[in-house]
PDB file of C-alpha atoms in Angstrom:
ATOM      1  CA  UNK H   1     -75.949 127.739  22.453  1.00  0.00           C
ATOM      2  CA  UNK H   2     -77.036 124.092  22.544  1.00  0.00           C
ATOM      3  CA  UNK H   3     -77.522 123.928  18.763  1.00  0.00           C
ATOM      4  CA  UNK H   4     -74.065 125.421  18.227  1.00  0.00           C
ATOM      5  CA  UNK H   5     -72.521 122.919  20.650  1.00  0.00           C
ATOM      6  CA  UNK H   6     -74.187 120.025  18.825  1.00  0.00           C
ATOM      7  CA  UNK H   7     -73.192 121.335  15.404  1.00  0.00           C
ATOM      8  CA  UNK H   8     -69.612 122.028  16.475  1.00  0.00           C
ATOM      9  CA  UNK H   9     -69.234 118.654  18.189  1.00  0.00           C
ATOM     10  CA  UNK H  10     -70.589 116.886  15.113  1.00  0.00           C
ATOM     11  CA  UNK H  11     -68.102 118.604  12.803  1.00  0.00           C
ATOM     12  CA  UNK H  12     -65.213 117.878  15.173  1.00  0.00           C
ATOM     13  CA  UNK H  13     -66.292 114.220  15.361  1.00  0.00           C
ATOM     14  CA  UNK H  14     -66.027 114.159  11.570  1.00  0.00           C
ATOM     15  CA  UNK H  15     -62.562 115.726  11.685  1.00  0.00           C
ATOM     16  CA  UNK H  16     -61.304 113.135  14.151  1.00  0.00           C
ATOM     17  CA  UNK H  17     -63.018 110.397  12.124  1.00  0.00           C
ATOM     18  CA  UNK H  18     -61.027 111.526   9.072  1.00  0.00           C
ATOM     19  CA  UNK H  19     -57.926 110.688  11.098  1.00  0.00           C
ATOM     20  CA  UNK H  20     -59.459 107.346  12.105  1.00  0.00           C
ATOM     21  CA  UNK H  21     -60.130 106.549   8.463  1.00  0.00           C
ATOM     22  CA  UNK H  22     -56.452 106.817   7.546  1.00  0.00           C
ATOM     23  CA  UNK H  23     -55.720 103.368   8.883  1.00  0.00           C
ATOM     24  CA  UNK H  24     -58.676 101.028   9.019  1.00  0.00           C
ATOM     25  CA  UNK H  25     -56.886  98.056  10.577  1.00  0.00           C
ATOM     26  CA  UNK H  26     -53.841  99.535  12.308  1.00  0.00           C
ATOM     27  CA  UNK H  27     -54.036 100.909  15.830  1.00  0.00           C
ATOM     28  CA  UNK H  28     -51.522 103.742  15.364  1.00  0.00           C
ATOM     29  CA  UNK H  29     -53.404 106.148  13.109  1.00  0.00           C
ATOM     30  CA  UNK H  30     -50.776 108.865  13.552  1.00  0.00           C
ATOM     31  CA  UNK H  31     -47.862 106.944  12.009  1.00  0.00           C
ATOM     32  CA  UNK H  32     -46.565 108.894   8.973  1.00  0.00           C
ATOM     33  CA  UNK H  33     -49.448 111.363   9.248  1.00  0.00           C
ATOM     34  CA  UNK H  34     -47.218 114.232   8.120  1.00  0.00           C
ATOM     35  CA  UNK H  35     -46.558 112.478   4.811  1.00  0.00           C
ATOM     36  CA  UNK H  36     -50.198 112.867   3.733  1.00  0.00           C
ATOM     37  CA  UNK H  37     -50.335 116.573   2.933  1.00  0.00           C
ATOM     38  CA  UNK H  38     -53.784 116.416   1.337  1.00  0.00           C
ATOM     39  CA  UNK H  39     -55.318 114.995   4.511  1.00  0.00           C
ATOM     40  CA  UNK H  40     -53.554 117.598   6.628  1.00  0.00           C
ATOM     41  CA  UNK H  41     -54.778 120.377   4.356  1.00  0.00           C
ATOM     42  CA  UNK H  42     -58.371 119.106   4.493  1.00  0.00           C
ATOM     43  CA  UNK H  43     -58.291 118.765   8.285  1.00  0.00           C
ATOM     44  CA  UNK H  44     -56.696 122.189   8.742  1.00  0.00           C
ATOM     45  CA  UNK H  45     -59.162 123.850   6.356  1.00  0.00           C
ATOM     46  CA  UNK H  46     -62.112 122.178   8.086  1.00  0.00           C
ATOM     47  CA  UNK H  47     -60.973 123.297  11.530  1.00  0.00           C
ATOM     48  CA  UNK H  48     -60.231 126.880  10.456  1.00  0.00           C
ATOM     49  CA  UNK H  49     -63.518 127.163   8.575  1.00  0.00           C
ATOM     50  CA  UNK H  50     -65.393 125.700  11.560  1.00  0.00           C
ATOM     51  CA  UNK H  51     -63.887 128.310  13.886  1.00  0.00           C
ATOM     52  CA  UNK H  52     -64.843 131.072  11.440  1.00  0.00           C
ATOM     53  CA  UNK H  53     -68.406 129.754  11.093  1.00  0.00           C
ATOM     54  CA  UNK H  54     -68.977 129.400  14.824  1.00  0.00           C
ATOM     55  CA  UNK H  55     -67.194 132.494  16.059  1.00  0.00           C
ATOM     56  CA  UNK H  56     -67.841 135.033  13.285  1.00  0.00           C
ATOM     57  CA  UNK H  57     -70.670 133.944  10.973  1.00  0.00           C
ATOM     58  CA  UNK H  58     -73.356 133.590  13.613  1.00  0.00           C
ATOM     59  CA  UNK H  59     -76.166 135.267  11.732  1.00  0.00           C
ATOM     60  CA  UNK H  60     -75.415 133.463   8.474  1.00  0.00           C
ATOM     61  CA  UNK H  61     -74.882 130.021  10.047  1.00  0.00           C
ATOM     62  CA  UNK H  62     -77.324 130.370  12.965  1.00  0.00           C
ATOM     63  CA  UNK H  63     -74.540 129.866  15.482  1.00  0.00           C
ATOM     64  CA  UNK H  64     -73.387 131.744  18.550  1.00  0.00           C
ATOM     65  CA  UNK H  65     -69.747 132.299  19.550  1.00  0.00           C
ATOM     66  CA  UNK H  66     -68.508 129.722  22.040  1.00  0.00           C
ATOM     67  CA  UNK H  67     -66.293 130.298  25.062  1.00  0.00           C
ATOM     68  CA  UNK H  68     -62.973 128.487  25.442  1.00  0.00           C
ATOM     69  CA  UNK H  69     -64.574 126.067  27.886  1.00  0.00           C
ATOM     70  CA  UNK H  70     -67.326 125.157  25.429  1.00  0.00           C
ATOM     71  CA  UNK H  71     -64.777 124.707  22.635  1.00  0.00           C
ATOM     72  CA  UNK H  72     -62.855 122.348  24.911  1.00  0.00           C
ATOM     73  CA  UNK H  73     -66.027 120.353  25.547  1.00  0.00           C
ATOM     74  CA  UNK H  74     -66.653 120.118  21.786  1.00  0.00           C
ATOM     75  CA  UNK H  75     -63.073 119.005  21.124  1.00  0.00           C
ATOM     76  CA  UNK H  76     -63.331 116.333  23.828  1.00  0.00           C
ATOM     77  CA  UNK H  77     -66.601 115.076  22.356  1.00  0.00           C
ATOM     78  CA  UNK H  78     -64.981 115.012  18.911  1.00  0.00           C
ATOM     79  CA  UNK H  79     -61.902 113.261  20.301  1.00  0.00           C
ATOM     80  CA  UNK H  80     -64.157 110.529  21.646  1.00  0.00           C
ATOM     81  CA  UNK H  81     -64.556 109.287  18.063  1.00  0.00           C
ATOM     82  CA  UNK H  82     -60.851 108.366  18.149  1.00  0.00           C
ATOM     83  CA  UNK H  83     -61.450 106.324  21.287  1.00  0.00           C
ATOM     84  CA  UNK H  84     -64.491 104.616  19.753  1.00  0.00           C
ATOM     85  CA  UNK H  85     -62.479 103.883  16.601  1.00  0.00           C
ATOM     86  CA  UNK H  86     -59.679 102.353  18.671  1.00  0.00           C
ATOM     87  CA  UNK H  87     -62.110 100.189  20.635  1.00  0.00           C
ATOM     88  CA  UNK H  88     -63.757  98.983  17.428  1.00  0.00           C
ATOM     89  CA  UNK H  89     -60.367  98.017  16.005  1.00  0.00           C
ATOM     90  CA  UNK H  90     -59.737  95.853  19.068  1.00  0.00           C
ATOM     91  CA  UNK H  91     -62.777  93.661  18.325  1.00  0.00           C
ATOM     92  CA  UNK H  92     -61.555  90.503  16.578  1.00  0.00           C
ATOM     93  CA  UNK H  93     -63.252  89.947  13.243  1.00  0.00           C
ATOM     94  CA  UNK H  94     -62.702  86.861  11.063  1.00  0.00           C
ATOM     95  CA  UNK H  95     -61.336  87.557   7.613  1.00  0.00           C
ATOM     96  CA  UNK H  96     -64.493  86.114   6.006  1.00  0.00           C
ATOM     97  CA  UNK H  97     -67.455  86.680   8.227  1.00  0.00           C
ATOM     98  CA  UNK H  98     -70.081  85.335   5.815  1.00  0.00           C
ATOM     99  CA  UNK H  99     -68.378  82.998   3.345  1.00  0.00           C
ATOM    100  CA  UNK H 100     -70.749  82.229   0.495  1.00  0.00           C
ATOM    101  CA  UNK H 101     -68.034  80.740  -1.665  1.00  0.00           C
ATOM    102  CA  UNK H 102     -65.076  78.537  -0.932  1.00  0.00           C
ATOM    103  CA  UNK H 103     -61.944  79.437  -2.860  1.00  0.00           C
ATOM    104  CA  UNK H 104     -59.820  76.335  -3.343  1.00  0.00           C
ATOM    105  CA  UNK H 105     -56.157  76.517  -4.337  1.00  0.00           C
ATOM    106  CA  UNK H 106     -57.187  76.182  -7.963  1.00  0.00           C
ATOM    107  CA  UNK H 107     -58.796  79.612  -7.709  1.00  0.00           C
ATOM    108  CA  UNK H 108     -62.187  78.416  -8.943  1.00  0.00           C
ATOM    109  CA  UNK H 109     -65.098  79.596  -6.823  1.00  0.00           C
ATOM    110  CA  UNK H 110     -67.451  76.883  -5.669  1.00  0.00           C
ATOM    111  CA  UNK H 111     -70.689  77.719  -3.847  1.00  0.00           C
ATOM    112  CA  UNK H 112     -70.872  76.572  -0.242  1.00  0.00           C
ATOM    113  CA  UNK H 113     -74.645  76.927  -0.204  1.00  0.00           C
ATOM    114  CA  UNK H 114     -77.099  75.451  -2.679  1.00  0.00           C
ATOM    115  CA  UNK H 115     -78.167  78.206  -5.018  1.00  0.00           C
ATOM    116  CA  UNK H 116     -81.621  78.049  -6.652  1.00  0.00           C
TER     117      UNK H 116
END
């Protein structure tokens, strides 16, 4: 059961991370989500296939069927990746963390550091 819980939680973390990856800098990752039909199809297919693997393909996939409570635990663990993604987006990051070149208005790159 533990291996199935870990496997299921990992896949659900990936599903929720697909949603996180929609908007890398915006906080509201659900805005206009219904307009991206490819993403919705991928997420839906992944979830349906995951349920089939866990609940019905135990011998083939080395999984055991999970109870509703264990599925809820897996979904909550997967959902935590949304929370982590939100917290990471709240960390202020400068636009150029490691500037090696200065870009003047002329558009010509000049090295900031002496290059050998």
